[in-house]
Coordinates of C-alpha atoms and ligand atoms in Angstrom, one line a residue:
M1 CA 21.5 22.4 -42.9
T2 CA 18.8 20.5 -44.6
P3 CA 15.4 22.0 -44.0
E4 CA 12.7 19.6 -42.9
P5 CA 10.3 18.5 -45.6
E6 CA 7.4 20.9 -45.5
V7 CA 4.2 19.6 -43.9
D8 CA 1.0 20.4 -45.6
L9 CA 0.0 23.5 -43.6
S10 CA -3.2 24.1 -45.5
K11 CA -4.5 20.9 -44.0
T12 CA -6.3 20.6 -40.6
Y13 CA -5.0 17.5 -38.9
D14 CA -7.1 15.3 -36.7
A15 CA -4.5 15.8 -34.0
V16 CA -1.1 17.5 -33.6
I17 CA 1.2 15.9 -31.0
V18 CA 4.0 18.1 -29.4
G19 CA 7.0 15.9 -28.5
S20 CA 8.1 12.4 -29.5
G21 CA 9.2 10.8 -26.2
A22 CA 7.4 8.1 -24.3
A23 CA 4.2 10.2 -24.1
G24 CA 4.1 11.6 -27.7
G25 CA 5.1 8.2 -29.1
M26 CA 2.3 6.5 -27.3
A27 CA -0.3 9.0 -28.4
A28 CA 0.9 8.6 -32.0
H29 CA 0.6 4.8 -31.7
V30 CA -2.9 4.8 -30.3
L31 CA -4.4 7.5 -32.5
T32 CA -3.0 6.4 -35.8
S33 CA -4.1 2.8 -35.1
K34 CA -7.6 4.2 -34.8
G35 CA -7.2 5.8 -38.3
M36 CA -6.7 9.4 -37.1
K37 CA -4.5 11.6 -39.3
V38 CA -1.8 12.9 -36.9
L39 CA 1.1 15.3 -37.1
M40 CA 3.9 14.9 -34.7
L41 CA 6.2 18.0 -34.1
E42 CA 9.5 17.3 -32.4
A43 CA 11.8 20.1 -31.4
G44 CA 15.0 18.1 -31.8
K45 CA 16.7 16.3 -34.7
K46 CA 16.1 12.8 -35.9
L47 CA 19.5 11.4 -35.1
N48 CA 21.1 8.4 -36.7
I49 CA 20.7 6.8 -33.3
E50 CA 22.6 3.5 -33.9
Q51 CA 25.6 5.7 -34.9
E52 CA 25.2 7.7 -31.7
L53 CA 24.9 4.7 -29.3
R54 CA 27.4 2.3 -30.8
S55 CA 26.6 -0.1 -28.0
M56 CA 29.3 -2.6 -29.0
E57 CA 32.2 -0.1 -29.4
W58 CA 35.2 -0.9 -27.3
P59 CA 36.7 2.0 -25.3
Y60 CA 40.0 1.6 -27.1
D61 CA 38.2 2.2 -30.4
N62 CA 36.9 5.5 -29.2
A63 CA 39.1 8.6 -29.4
S64 CA 38.1 9.8 -25.9
R65 CA 37.7 6.2 -24.5
G66 CA 33.9 6.7 -24.3
F67 CA 34.1 9.9 -22.4
L68 CA 33.3 13.4 -23.7
P69 CA 35.7 14.9 -26.2
P70 CA 37.9 17.7 -24.7
D71 CA 35.8 20.6 -26.1
S72 CA 32.8 19.5 -24.1
H73 CA 31.9 19.5 -20.4
S74 CA 29.1 17.8 -18.4
L75 CA 28.0 19.5 -15.2
S76 CA 29.0 18.0 -11.9
F77 CA 27.1 17.8 -8.6
N78 CA 29.0 20.8 -7.2
E79 CA 28.4 22.9 -10.3
Y80 CA 24.7 22.4 -10.0
T81 CA 24.9 23.2 -6.3
I82 CA 27.1 26.3 -6.2
R83 CA 26.6 27.9 -9.5
R84 CA 23.7 30.0 -10.4
P85 CA 22.7 29.2 -13.0
P86 CA 24.7 26.0 -13.3
Y87 CA 25.8 26.8 -16.9
G88 CA 26.9 30.4 -15.8
P89 CA 30.3 32.0 -16.3
G90 CA 33.4 29.9 -15.8
F91 CA 32.9 27.5 -18.6
E92 CA 34.3 29.6 -21.4
K93 CA 36.8 26.9 -22.6
S94 CA 34.0 24.4 -23.1
K95 CA 32.3 24.7 -26.5
H96 CA 29.5 22.4 -25.4
L97 CA 28.0 22.3 -22.0
L98 CA 25.9 19.4 -21.1
S99 CA 23.8 18.1 -18.2
Y100 CA 25.4 15.5 -15.9
V101 CA 23.9 12.7 -18.1
G102 CA 25.8 14.0 -21.0
S103 CA 29.1 12.7 -19.7
S104 CA 29.7 10.1 -22.3
D105 CA 30.6 10.3 -26.0
Y106 CA 27.4 8.3 -26.7
T107 CA 24.9 10.8 -25.2
K108 CA 26.6 14.0 -26.2
N109 CA 24.3 14.7 -29.1
I110 CA 21.2 13.4 -27.4
V111 CA 21.1 15.7 -24.4
V112 CA 20.6 19.4 -25.0
D113 CA 23.3 22.1 -25.0
E114 CA 22.7 23.9 -21.7
R115 CA 23.7 27.3 -23.0
E116 CA 21.2 27.1 -25.9
N117 CA 18.5 25.9 -23.5
P118 CA 18.9 28.1 -20.3
Y119 CA 16.7 28.0 -17.2
T120 CA 16.8 30.1 -14.0
G121 CA 15.7 30.1 -10.4
T122 CA 16.5 27.6 -7.6
N123 CA 19.1 24.9 -8.2
Y124 CA 17.9 22.1 -10.4
A125 CA 19.7 19.4 -12.4
W126 CA 17.4 19.5 -15.4
V127 CA 18.2 16.7 -17.9
R128 CA 16.6 17.2 -21.4
A129 CA 17.0 15.2 -24.6
R130 CA 15.9 17.1 -27.7
C131 CA 15.8 14.6 -30.4
L132 CA 13.4 12.1 -31.9
G133 CA 12.4 9.9 -28.9
G134 CA 13.5 12.3 -26.2
K135 CA 14.8 10.8 -23.0
T136 CA 13.6 7.3 -24.0
N137 CA 16.8 6.9 -26.1
I138 CA 18.9 6.7 -22.9
W139 CA 16.4 5.9 -20.1
G140 CA 17.4 3.5 -17.3
R141 CA 14.6 1.1 -18.3
L142 CA 13.2 0.4 -14.8
A143 CA 9.5 -0.1 -15.5
L144 CA 7.2 -0.2 -12.5
R145 CA 3.5 0.1 -11.9
L146 CA 1.8 2.3 -9.4
S147 CA -0.8 0.9 -7.0
D148 CA -3.6 2.3 -4.9
Y149 CA -1.0 3.0 -2.2
D150 CA -0.1 5.8 -4.6
F151 CA -3.4 6.6 -6.3
K152 CA -5.2 6.8 -3.0
A153 CA -2.2 7.9 -0.8
K154 CA -4.2 10.8 0.7
D155 CA -6.7 8.2 2.2
R156 CA -3.7 6.7 4.1
D157 CA -1.9 9.8 5.4
G158 CA -4.1 12.8 4.7
F159 CA -1.6 14.6 2.6
G160 CA -2.2 16.1 -0.8
E161 CA -4.9 14.8 -3.1
N162 CA -6.1 11.4 -4.3
W163 CA -5.9 10.7 -8.0
P164 CA -9.3 10.7 -9.7
I165 CA -8.6 7.1 -10.8
G166 CA -7.6 3.9 -9.0
Y167 CA -5.5 1.0 -10.0
R168 CA -8.5 -0.8 -11.5
D169 CA -8.9 2.0 -14.0
I170 CA -5.4 1.8 -15.3
A171 CA -4.5 -1.9 -14.9
P172 CA -5.9 -2.9 -18.3
Y173 CA -3.7 -0.2 -19.9
Y174 CA -0.6 -1.3 -18.0
D175 CA -1.3 -4.8 -19.5
K176 CA -1.5 -3.3 -23.0
V177 CA 1.8 -1.5 -22.6
D178 CA 3.5 -4.6 -21.3
L179 CA 2.3 -6.7 -24.2
Y180 CA 3.0 -4.1 -26.9
L181 CA 6.4 -3.0 -25.6
G182 CA 7.7 -6.0 -23.6
I183 CA 9.0 -6.0 -20.0
T184 CA 11.1 -8.5 -18.0
G185 CA 10.6 -9.3 -14.4
V186 CA 9.4 -11.8 -11.8
Q187 CA 5.9 -12.0 -10.2
E188 CA 6.0 -11.1 -6.6
N189 CA 2.2 -10.7 -5.8
L190 CA 2.7 -7.4 -3.9
D191 CA -0.3 -5.2 -3.5
Y192 CA 1.8 -2.1 -3.3
L193 CA 3.9 -2.9 -6.5
P194 CA 1.6 -4.8 -8.9
D195 CA 3.1 -7.3 -11.3
S196 CA 3.3 -6.8 -15.0
I197 CA 2.9 -9.4 -17.7
F198 CA 6.5 -10.3 -17.7
Q199 CA 8.7 -11.9 -20.4
R200 CA 11.7 -14.1 -19.5
P201 CA 13.4 -12.6 -16.4
T202 CA 17.0 -11.9 -15.8
K203 CA 18.8 -13.8 -13.0
L204 CA 20.0 -12.5 -9.7
N205 CA 23.6 -13.2 -9.0
C206 CA 25.1 -14.7 -5.8
A207 CA 25.4 -11.5 -3.7
E208 CA 22.0 -10.3 -4.8
V209 CA 20.5 -13.6 -3.7
T210 CA 22.3 -13.2 -0.4
L211 CA 20.8 -9.8 0.1
K212 CA 17.3 -11.0 -0.9
Q213 CA 17.5 -13.8 1.6
G214 CA 19.0 -11.5 4.3
I215 CA 16.2 -9.1 4.1
Q216 CA 13.4 -11.6 3.8
K217 CA 13.4 -12.1 7.5
M218 CA 12.7 -8.4 7.9
G219 CA 9.7 -8.7 5.6
R220 CA 11.4 -6.8 2.8
V221 CA 11.4 -7.8 -0.9
L222 CA 14.2 -7.7 -3.4
T223 CA 13.2 -8.7 -7.0
Q224 CA 14.9 -8.8 -10.4
Y225 CA 15.1 -5.4 -12.1
R226 CA 11.8 -4.9 -13.9
A227 CA 13.2 -3.7 -17.2
G228 CA 11.2 -2.2 -20.1
V229 CA 13.2 -4.5 -22.3
T230 CA 11.9 -7.3 -24.5
S231 CA 13.8 -10.5 -23.5
D232 CA 11.6 -12.8 -25.7
G233 CA 11.3 -10.5 -28.7
L234 CA 8.1 -8.9 -30.1
K235 CA 6.7 -10.6 -33.2
H236 CA 4.6 -7.5 -34.1
N237 CA 7.6 -5.1 -34.2
K238 CA 10.2 -5.4 -36.9
Y239 CA 12.3 -2.5 -35.5
R240 CA 13.2 -4.2 -32.3
S241 CA 15.4 -7.2 -31.4
R242 CA 15.2 -9.3 -28.2
C243 CA 17.8 -8.6 -25.6
Y244 CA 21.1 -10.4 -26.3
G245 CA 22.4 -9.5 -22.8
R246 CA 25.4 -7.7 -24.2
G247 CA 26.2 -5.9 -21.0
A248 CA 25.9 -2.5 -22.8
C249 CA 23.0 -1.2 -20.8
E250 CA 25.2 0.2 -18.0
R251 CA 27.4 2.1 -20.5
K252 CA 25.2 5.2 -20.2
G253 CA 24.1 5.1 -23.7
G254 CA 21.0 3.1 -24.6
C255 CA 20.5 0.0 -26.7
D256 CA 21.3 0.2 -30.4
I257 CA 19.4 -3.1 -31.2
H258 CA 16.3 -1.6 -29.4
A259 CA 15.7 -4.5 -27.1
A260 CA 15.3 -1.7 -24.5
F261 CA 12.2 0.3 -25.3
D262 CA 12.6 3.6 -27.0
S263 CA 9.8 5.6 -28.5
P264 CA 11.0 5.7 -32.1
T265 CA 11.3 2.0 -32.7
G266 CA 8.7 1.0 -30.2
L267 CA 6.0 3.4 -31.2
I268 CA 6.7 6.0 -33.8
Y269 CA 8.0 3.9 -36.7
P270 CA 5.1 1.4 -36.4
A271 CA 2.8 4.4 -36.3
L272 CA 4.4 5.8 -39.5
D273 CA 3.8 2.4 -41.1
T274 CA 0.1 3.0 -40.8
G275 CA 0.3 5.9 -43.2
N276 CA -1.6 8.0 -40.8
L277 CA 1.4 9.8 -39.1
T278 CA 3.3 12.8 -40.4
L279 CA 6.5 13.4 -38.5
R280 CA 8.3 16.8 -38.5
P281 CA 11.5 16.9 -36.4
N282 CA 13.3 20.3 -35.9
S283 CA 10.0 21.8 -35.0
T284 CA 9.9 23.7 -31.7
V285 CA 6.4 24.5 -30.7
R286 CA 6.2 27.9 -29.0
E287 CA 2.4 28.4 -28.6
V288 CA -0.8 26.5 -28.6
T289 CA -3.3 28.7 -30.4
V290 CA -6.9 29.3 -29.5
D291 CA -9.9 30.1 -31.6
P292 CA -11.1 33.4 -30.1
N293 CA -14.7 32.6 -30.9
T294 CA -14.9 29.0 -29.5
G295 CA -12.1 29.2 -26.9
K296 CA -11.0 25.8 -28.2
A297 CA -7.4 25.0 -29.3
S298 CA -7.0 25.6 -33.0
G299 CA -3.4 24.4 -33.6
V300 CA 0.1 25.4 -32.8
H301 CA 2.8 27.9 -33.8
F302 CA 6.2 26.3 -34.3
I303 CA 9.7 27.4 -35.2
D304 CA 11.9 25.4 -37.5
S305 CA 14.7 24.7 -35.1
Q306 CA 17.3 25.1 -37.8
T307 CA 16.0 27.8 -40.2
M308 CA 14.2 29.8 -37.5
N309 CA 11.2 30.1 -39.8
D310 CA 7.9 30.4 -38.0
Y311 CA 4.8 28.3 -38.9
H312 CA 1.2 27.7 -37.9
V313 CA -0.5 24.4 -38.3
K314 CA -4.2 23.6 -37.6
A315 CA -5.6 20.6 -35.8
K316 CA -8.9 19.5 -34.3
V317 CA -7.1 18.3 -31.1
V318 CA -3.8 19.4 -29.6
I319 CA -1.9 16.9 -27.6
V320 CA 0.9 18.2 -25.5
A321 CA 3.6 15.6 -24.7
A322 CA 6.8 17.7 -24.5
S323 CA 7.7 16.2 -21.0
T324 CA 6.5 17.5 -17.7
L325 CA 8.5 20.8 -17.5
E326 CA 8.5 21.7 -21.2
S327 CA 4.7 21.0 -21.4
A328 CA 4.1 23.4 -18.4
R329 CA 6.4 26.0 -20.2
L330 CA 4.4 25.7 -23.4
L331 CA 1.1 26.1 -21.8
L332 CA 2.3 29.1 -19.7
L333 CA 3.6 30.6 -23.0
S334 CA 0.2 30.1 -24.7
K335 CA -1.4 33.2 -23.3
S336 CA -4.4 34.9 -25.0
R337 CA -7.2 37.2 -24.1
R338 CA -9.3 34.2 -23.1
H339 CA -6.5 32.6 -21.2
P340 CA -4.4 35.5 -19.7
N341 CA -2.5 33.2 -17.2
G342 CA -1.6 30.6 -19.7
L343 CA -3.7 27.9 -21.4
A344 CA -5.7 25.5 -19.2
N345 CA -4.8 27.5 -16.1
S346 CA -8.1 28.8 -14.7
S347 CA -7.2 26.9 -11.5
G348 CA -3.9 28.7 -11.1
H349 CA -2.3 25.2 -10.6
L350 CA -0.4 25.0 -13.9
G351 CA 3.3 24.7 -13.2
H352 CA 2.5 23.9 -9.5
N353 CA 2.4 20.7 -7.5
F354 CA 5.7 19.9 -9.2
C355 CA 7.2 16.7 -7.7
E356 CA 9.8 14.0 -8.5
H357 CA 12.1 11.6 -6.6
V358 CA 14.8 12.4 -4.1
M359 CA 18.1 10.5 -4.6
G360 CA 21.5 10.3 -3.1
P361 CA 21.6 8.0 -0.1
G362 CA 23.1 4.7 -0.9
I363 CA 25.5 2.0 0.1
A364 CA 28.4 0.0 -1.4
G365 CA 29.7 -3.2 0.1
R366 CA 31.4 -6.5 -0.4
A367 CA 30.1 -10.0 -0.2
K368 CA 33.1 -11.6 1.4
D369 CA 32.4 -15.1 0.3
R370 CA 32.7 -13.9 -3.3
V371 CA 36.2 -12.5 -2.9
G372 CA 38.7 -14.5 -5.0
K373 CA 36.1 -16.5 -6.8
A374 CA 36.2 -17.0 -10.6
P375 CA 34.5 -14.1 -12.5
T376 CA 30.9 -14.7 -13.6
L377 CA 29.0 -13.0 -16.4
D378 CA 26.9 -10.6 -14.3
D379 CA 26.5 -7.6 -16.5
G380 CA 25.0 -9.4 -19.5
R381 CA 21.5 -8.3 -18.5
P382 CA 19.5 -5.1 -18.6
G383 CA 19.5 -4.4 -14.9
G384 CA 20.4 -5.8 -11.4
F385 CA 17.7 -5.6 -8.7
Y386 CA 14.9 -3.5 -7.3
L387 CA 14.4 -3.5 -3.5
T388 CA 10.8 -2.6 -3.1
R389 CA 9.2 0.0 -0.8
F390 CA 8.7 -1.1 2.8
R391 CA 8.0 2.2 4.7
N392 CA 4.4 3.4 5.5
L393 CA 2.7 0.3 4.1
K394 CA 1.3 -1.4 7.1
D395 CA 3.0 0.7 9.8
K396 CA 3.4 4.5 10.0
H397 CA 6.9 5.8 10.2
P398 CA 7.1 8.4 13.0
K399 CA 9.2 10.9 11.0
F400 CA 7.9 10.9 7.4
I401 CA 5.1 9.9 5.1
R402 CA 5.3 7.9 1.9
G403 CA 8.1 5.6 0.8
Y404 CA 11.2 4.8 -1.1
G405 CA 12.8 1.8 -3.0
F406 CA 16.4 1.0 -3.9
E407 CA 17.9 0.2 -7.3
G408 CA 21.1 -1.8 -7.2
G409 CA 23.4 -4.5 -8.6
S410 CA 26.3 -6.7 -7.9
G411 CA 28.9 -8.9 -9.5
S412 CA 31.6 -8.9 -12.2
A413 CA 31.4 -6.3 -14.9
M414 CA 33.4 -5.7 -18.1
F415 CA 35.1 -2.9 -16.3
P416 CA 35.5 -3.6 -12.6
R417 CA 33.8 -1.0 -10.4
G418 CA 33.5 0.0 -6.8
T419 CA 36.2 -2.3 -5.6
D420 CA 37.8 0.5 -3.5
V421 CA 41.2 -1.0 -4.1
H422 CA 44.2 1.4 -4.3
G423 CA 47.7 0.9 -5.6
F424 CA 49.4 0.2 -9.0
G425 CA 51.1 -2.5 -11.0
A426 CA 50.6 -6.2 -10.9
S427 CA 49.6 -6.4 -7.2
F428 CA 46.9 -3.8 -7.8
K429 CA 45.5 -5.6 -10.8
E430 CA 45.5 -8.8 -8.8
E431 CA 43.5 -7.2 -6.0
V432 CA 41.0 -5.7 -8.4
R433 CA 40.5 -9.1 -10.0
K434 CA 40.1 -10.8 -6.7
N435 CA 37.5 -8.3 -5.4
Q436 CA 35.5 -7.1 -8.4
G437 CA 32.9 -9.8 -8.4
A438 CA 32.2 -9.3 -4.7
F439 CA 31.0 -5.7 -5.1
I440 CA 27.4 -4.8 -4.4
G441 CA 25.8 -1.4 -4.3
M442 CA 22.4 0.3 -4.3
G443 CA 20.9 3.8 -4.2
A444 CA 17.5 5.0 -3.1
F445 CA 14.7 6.8 -4.9
G446 CA 12.1 8.4 -2.6
E447 CA 8.8 10.2 -3.1
V448 CA 9.0 14.0 -3.1
L449 CA 5.7 15.3 -1.9
S450 CA 3.6 17.2 -4.3
R451 CA 3.3 20.7 -2.9
Y452 CA 1.6 23.8 -4.4
E453 CA 4.6 26.0 -3.4
N454 CA 7.0 23.9 -5.6
Y455 CA 6.4 25.4 -9.0
V456 CA 7.8 26.7 -12.3
D457 CA 7.0 29.9 -14.2
L458 CA 8.4 31.8 -17.1
D459 CA 11.5 33.9 -16.6
P460 CA 10.7 37.5 -17.5
A461 CA 14.1 38.2 -19.2
V462 CA 16.0 35.1 -20.2
K463 CA 15.2 33.4 -23.5
D464 CA 16.5 30.3 -25.3
K465 CA 18.3 30.2 -28.6
W466 CA 15.0 30.4 -30.4
G467 CA 13.8 33.4 -28.5
V468 CA 11.4 31.5 -26.4
P469 CA 11.2 32.6 -22.7
A470 CA 13.0 30.2 -20.3
L471 CA 11.6 28.3 -17.4
R472 CA 12.2 29.6 -13.9
F473 CA 12.3 27.1 -10.9
H474 CA 10.9 27.7 -7.5
Y475 CA 11.5 24.2 -6.1
K476 CA 13.1 22.8 -3.0
F477 CA 13.1 19.5 -1.2
G478 CA 11.2 19.8 2.1
D479 CA 11.5 18.3 5.6
N480 CA 9.7 15.1 4.7
E481 CA 12.3 14.4 2.0
H482 CA 15.3 15.1 4.2
R483 CA 13.9 13.0 7.0
M484 CA 13.2 10.2 4.5
A485 CA 16.8 10.5 3.2
E486 CA 18.1 10.0 6.7
D487 CA 16.1 6.8 7.0
M488 CA 17.4 5.6 3.6
K489 CA 20.9 5.7 4.9
E490 CA 20.0 3.8 8.1
T491 CA 18.0 1.1 6.4
A492 CA 20.6 0.6 3.7
K493 CA 23.2 -0.2 6.5
E494 CA 20.8 -2.4 8.4
M495 CA 20.0 -4.5 5.3
F496 CA 23.7 -4.9 4.3
D497 CA 24.4 -6.0 7.9
A498 CA 21.5 -8.4 7.7
A499 CA 23.0 -9.9 4.5
G500 CA 26.4 -10.2 6.2
F501 CA 28.2 -7.8 3.7
E502 CA 31.2 -5.8 4.6
I503 CA 30.1 -2.2 4.3
M504 CA 32.6 -0.1 2.3
H505 CA 30.9 3.2 1.9
V506 CA 27.6 4.8 3.0
S507 CA 26.4 7.9 1.2
D508 CA 24.1 10.3 3.0
R509 CA 24.5 13.1 0.5
V510 CA 21.2 14.2 -1.0
L511 CA 21.7 14.9 -4.7
T512 CA 20.5 18.2 -6.3
E513 CA 16.8 18.6 -7.0
G514 CA 16.1 17.1 -10.4
W515 CA 18.8 14.4 -10.3
S516 CA 16.2 11.6 -10.6
I517 CA 15.0 12.9 -14.1
H518 CA 11.5 11.9 -12.9
E519 CA 9.8 15.3 -13.0
L520 CA 6.1 15.2 -12.6
G521 CA 2.9 16.9 -11.6
T522 CA 2.9 20.4 -13.2
A523 CA -0.7 20.0 -14.7
R524 CA -2.2 17.5 -12.3
M525 CA -5.4 15.7 -12.9
G526 CA -8.4 15.8 -10.6
S527 CA -12.1 16.0 -10.4
D528 CA -12.3 19.6 -9.2
P529 CA -11.4 22.2 -11.9
K530 CA -10.6 24.7 -9.2
T531 CA -7.6 22.6 -7.9
S532 CA -6.5 20.6 -10.9
V533 CA -5.7 21.3 -14.6
L534 CA -6.8 18.1 -16.2
N535 CA -9.5 15.5 -15.7
Q536 CA -8.9 11.8 -15.3
F537 CA -8.4 11.5 -19.1
E538 CA -5.7 14.1 -19.2
Q539 CA -8.1 16.5 -20.9
S540 CA -8.0 20.1 -19.9
H541 CA -10.9 21.2 -17.8
D542 CA -10.9 24.5 -19.6
V543 CA -10.2 23.6 -23.2
K544 CA -11.9 20.3 -24.1
N545 CA -9.8 19.6 -27.3
L546 CA -6.5 20.0 -25.4
F547 CA -4.8 17.0 -23.8
V548 CA -1.6 16.8 -21.8
V549 CA -0.4 13.2 -21.8
D550 CA 3.0 13.2 -20.1
G551 CA 4.1 13.2 -16.4
S552 CA 2.5 16.6 -15.9
A553 CA -0.8 14.8 -15.1
F554 CA 0.5 13.0 -12.1
V555 CA -1.1 13.8 -8.8
N556 CA 1.8 12.6 -6.7
A557 CA 5.2 11.0 -7.6
S558 CA 4.9 7.8 -5.6
C559 CA 8.4 6.3 -5.4
Q560 CA 8.2 4.1 -8.5
N561 CA 9.8 5.2 -11.8
P562 CA 7.1 6.9 -13.9
T563 CA 7.5 6.0 -17.6
W564 CA 5.4 2.9 -17.7
T565 CA 2.6 4.8 -15.9
I566 CA 3.0 7.8 -18.3
M567 CA 2.4 5.4 -21.2
A568 CA -0.5 3.5 -19.6
L569 CA -2.3 6.8 -18.8
C570 CA -1.6 8.1 -22.2
W571 CA -3.1 5.0 -23.9
R572 CA -6.2 5.3 -21.7
S573 CA -6.5 9.0 -22.5
C574 CA -6.1 8.5 -26.3
D575 CA -8.8 5.8 -26.3
Y576 CA -11.1 8.2 -24.6
L577 CA -10.1 11.0 -27.0
A578 CA -10.8 8.9 -30.1
D579 CA -14.2 7.9 -28.7
E580 CA -15.1 11.5 -27.9
M581 CA -14.0 12.6 -31.3
K582 CA -16.2 10.0 -33.0
K583 CA -19.1 11.3 -30.9
G584 CA -18.4 14.8 -32.0
N585 CA -17.7 15.9 -28.4
L586 CA -14.4 17.6 -29.0
Ligands
FAD601 C1 19.4 8.8 -18.0 C2 18.0 8.6 -17.7 C3 17.5 7.5 -17.0 C4 16.1 7.3 -16.8 N1 15.7 6.2 -16.2 C5 14.4 5.9 -16.0 C6 14.0 4.6 -15.5 O1 14.8 3.8 -15.2 N2 12.6 4.4 -15.4 C7 11.7 5.4 -15.8 O2 10.5 5.1 -15.6 N3 12.1 6.6 -16.3 C8 13.4 6.8 -16.4 N4 13.9 8.0 -17.0 C9 12.8 9.0 -17.3 C10 12.2 8.8 -18.7 O3 13.1 8.9 -19.7 C11 11.0 9.8 -18.8 O4 10.1 9.5 -17.8 C12 10.3 9.7 -20.2 O5 11.2 9.8 -21.2 C13 9.3 10.8 -20.2 O6 8.7 10.8 -21.5 P1 8.1 12.2 -22.1 O7 7.5 11.9 -23.4 O8 7.3 12.9 -21.1 O9 9.4 13.1 -22.2 P2 10.7 13.0 -23.2 O10 11.1 11.5 -23.3 O11 11.7 13.9 -22.6 O12 10.2 13.5 -24.6 C14 9.8 14.8 -24.7 C15 10.0 15.2 -26.2 O13 9.4 16.5 -26.4 C16 10.3 17.3 -27.2 N5 9.9 18.7 -26.9 C17 10.1 19.4 -25.8 N6 9.7 20.7 -25.9 C18 9.2 20.8 -27.2 C19 8.5 21.8 -27.9 N7 8.3 23.0 -27.4 N8 8.1 21.5 -29.2 C20 8.3 20.3 -29.8 N9 8.9 19.3 -29.1 C21 9.3 19.5 -27.8 C22 11.6 16.9 -26.7 O14 12.6 17.3 -27.6 C23 11.5 15.4 -26.4 O15 11.9 14.7 -27.6 C24 15.2 8.2 -17.3 C25 15.7 9.4 -18.0 C26 17.0 9.5 -18.2 C27 17.5 10.7 -19.1
SF4_602 S1 21.7 -5.8 -22.3 FE1 19.9 -6.1 -23.6 S2 18.8 -4.2 -23.4 FE2 20.8 -3.8 -22.6 S3 22.0 -2.9 -24.3 FE3 22.3 -5.1 -24.3 S4 20.8 -6.0 -25.7 FE4 20.1 -3.9 -25.2

């Protein structure tokens, strides 16, 4: 165990950032570029990430063929569903117990050990990555914008709350994120899914084009996967390479040349180069402290994750970016005489309005005209396609509100998948070869409504390895989500029929809550301090030098993946923070 270099604890930093994922990294980038002296505390290790990801390793060069070593186990759908808690008794033989994402040898040290990081309550597949960069080391890269269909969703269907901002407010910040980090895609001019400033796009393959054309007559849109990947390269960033299209994206592991965005190479290393950032990994923040006289945040208490030593560090501003659920946990833990229900919680909304995306329904099929054709290079790209939302845009669906989109892909892959061919020997191999390029599949992601009664709080008894109280879930999908999931299955079939595909498998199983890894909303923003935790700049209504800049601030989940929006909002909030600081308002 090498203890982390001591930070100068006698110093008062301009800002301390808790967490180093998409949100924490962006806060570090924006604030250090404005000359602020910033300390970043990250609970996990700084891994030798290239050594972990080994994107070009062949399965035969890996002792467990790329899967987990025998002493480790990653949780299955059934284990999440029937075990309470999912990491409970029955796993004695497994030294390491990991979430469902930890099923490969390349992610095993990135995701947390479930036993060391327990949680309780209703079933939830909680995926956490405790290391420098957090979940951005292994994210799926789909980078979408939200629109006023999302920001002003209440105006359309009366449910929930509108955001205190509209698309016009955030659009310039989406542009900044696009240009600074790089994104590939194709312009579609859709008002419900605004375009980014795209770099060179990937190509759709034959079956994907067939599906695109098949659904065009239904007024539906399929576009290239909008990937948070630089396809042209970024001249201003020496830590990242452009995408070589190596086909490693789908290997559940991340990109070891950093063409795909990750927070360390995209944001944190450049911020360190300014000389204004101090980084301390292995630092688990357990409380945001408050000056009893002013009521303002004064700094944080943190535990060295390896030595267990406890420290306090002072800062003029505290920026919480520990990811939606961990940020809620930290604020709930930060109780004081002035804030008896947790910090920034005078509204009672902290931990509530928790929302995400419902997943599960999907389809697999075969483009018959591709059977027996010569293999093509289809997986040398960072994603397949995105089939955009089509429900509740112009028309109102009679059974549910809001919408969903599909992520999918087709074609030949290094390792044939989904061919549904059974058998053995030479004839089996021949059948697999004949069919593999014809396979096409897609799965839906739908908006889970933001409801007050879906919430997290602290478990009164269970603690993690560092003695910090665990989070307890009170969270279930509702009728709207289940009715939407029914529709996902029907429309998937209808669209594959329209494209003339042979349908091989339709899934209507709704995956466990949490499966999307898009948790949002636990400290929502709003104009009214009685019903929201943060204002439009992700600044606490109660404590003006406290900002929460991750997915916690979302008012609803929309059906688009959240990371690009998290970063655009964070950039906007940090611009505001720096201005307010200059004016002496914090
Ligand atoms: C397999 C996978 C696929 C995904 N696919 C997509 C996708 O296609 N598109 C998309 O938009 N999103 C996707 N996501 C989600 C995306 O990764 C997250 O939205 C994003 O990483 C959120 O950023 P964050 O900074 O809020 O949290 P994180 O990236 O999780 O970072 C939070 C950091 O805070 C640290 N931390 C937590 N608690 C503390 C504490 N008490 N003290 C100090 N540090 C702490 C953690 O260790 C972590 O490093 C995916 C995620 C996964 C795992
Ligand atoms: S396809 Fe591109 S983004 Fe994906 S792992 Fe390879 S180089 Fe990285």
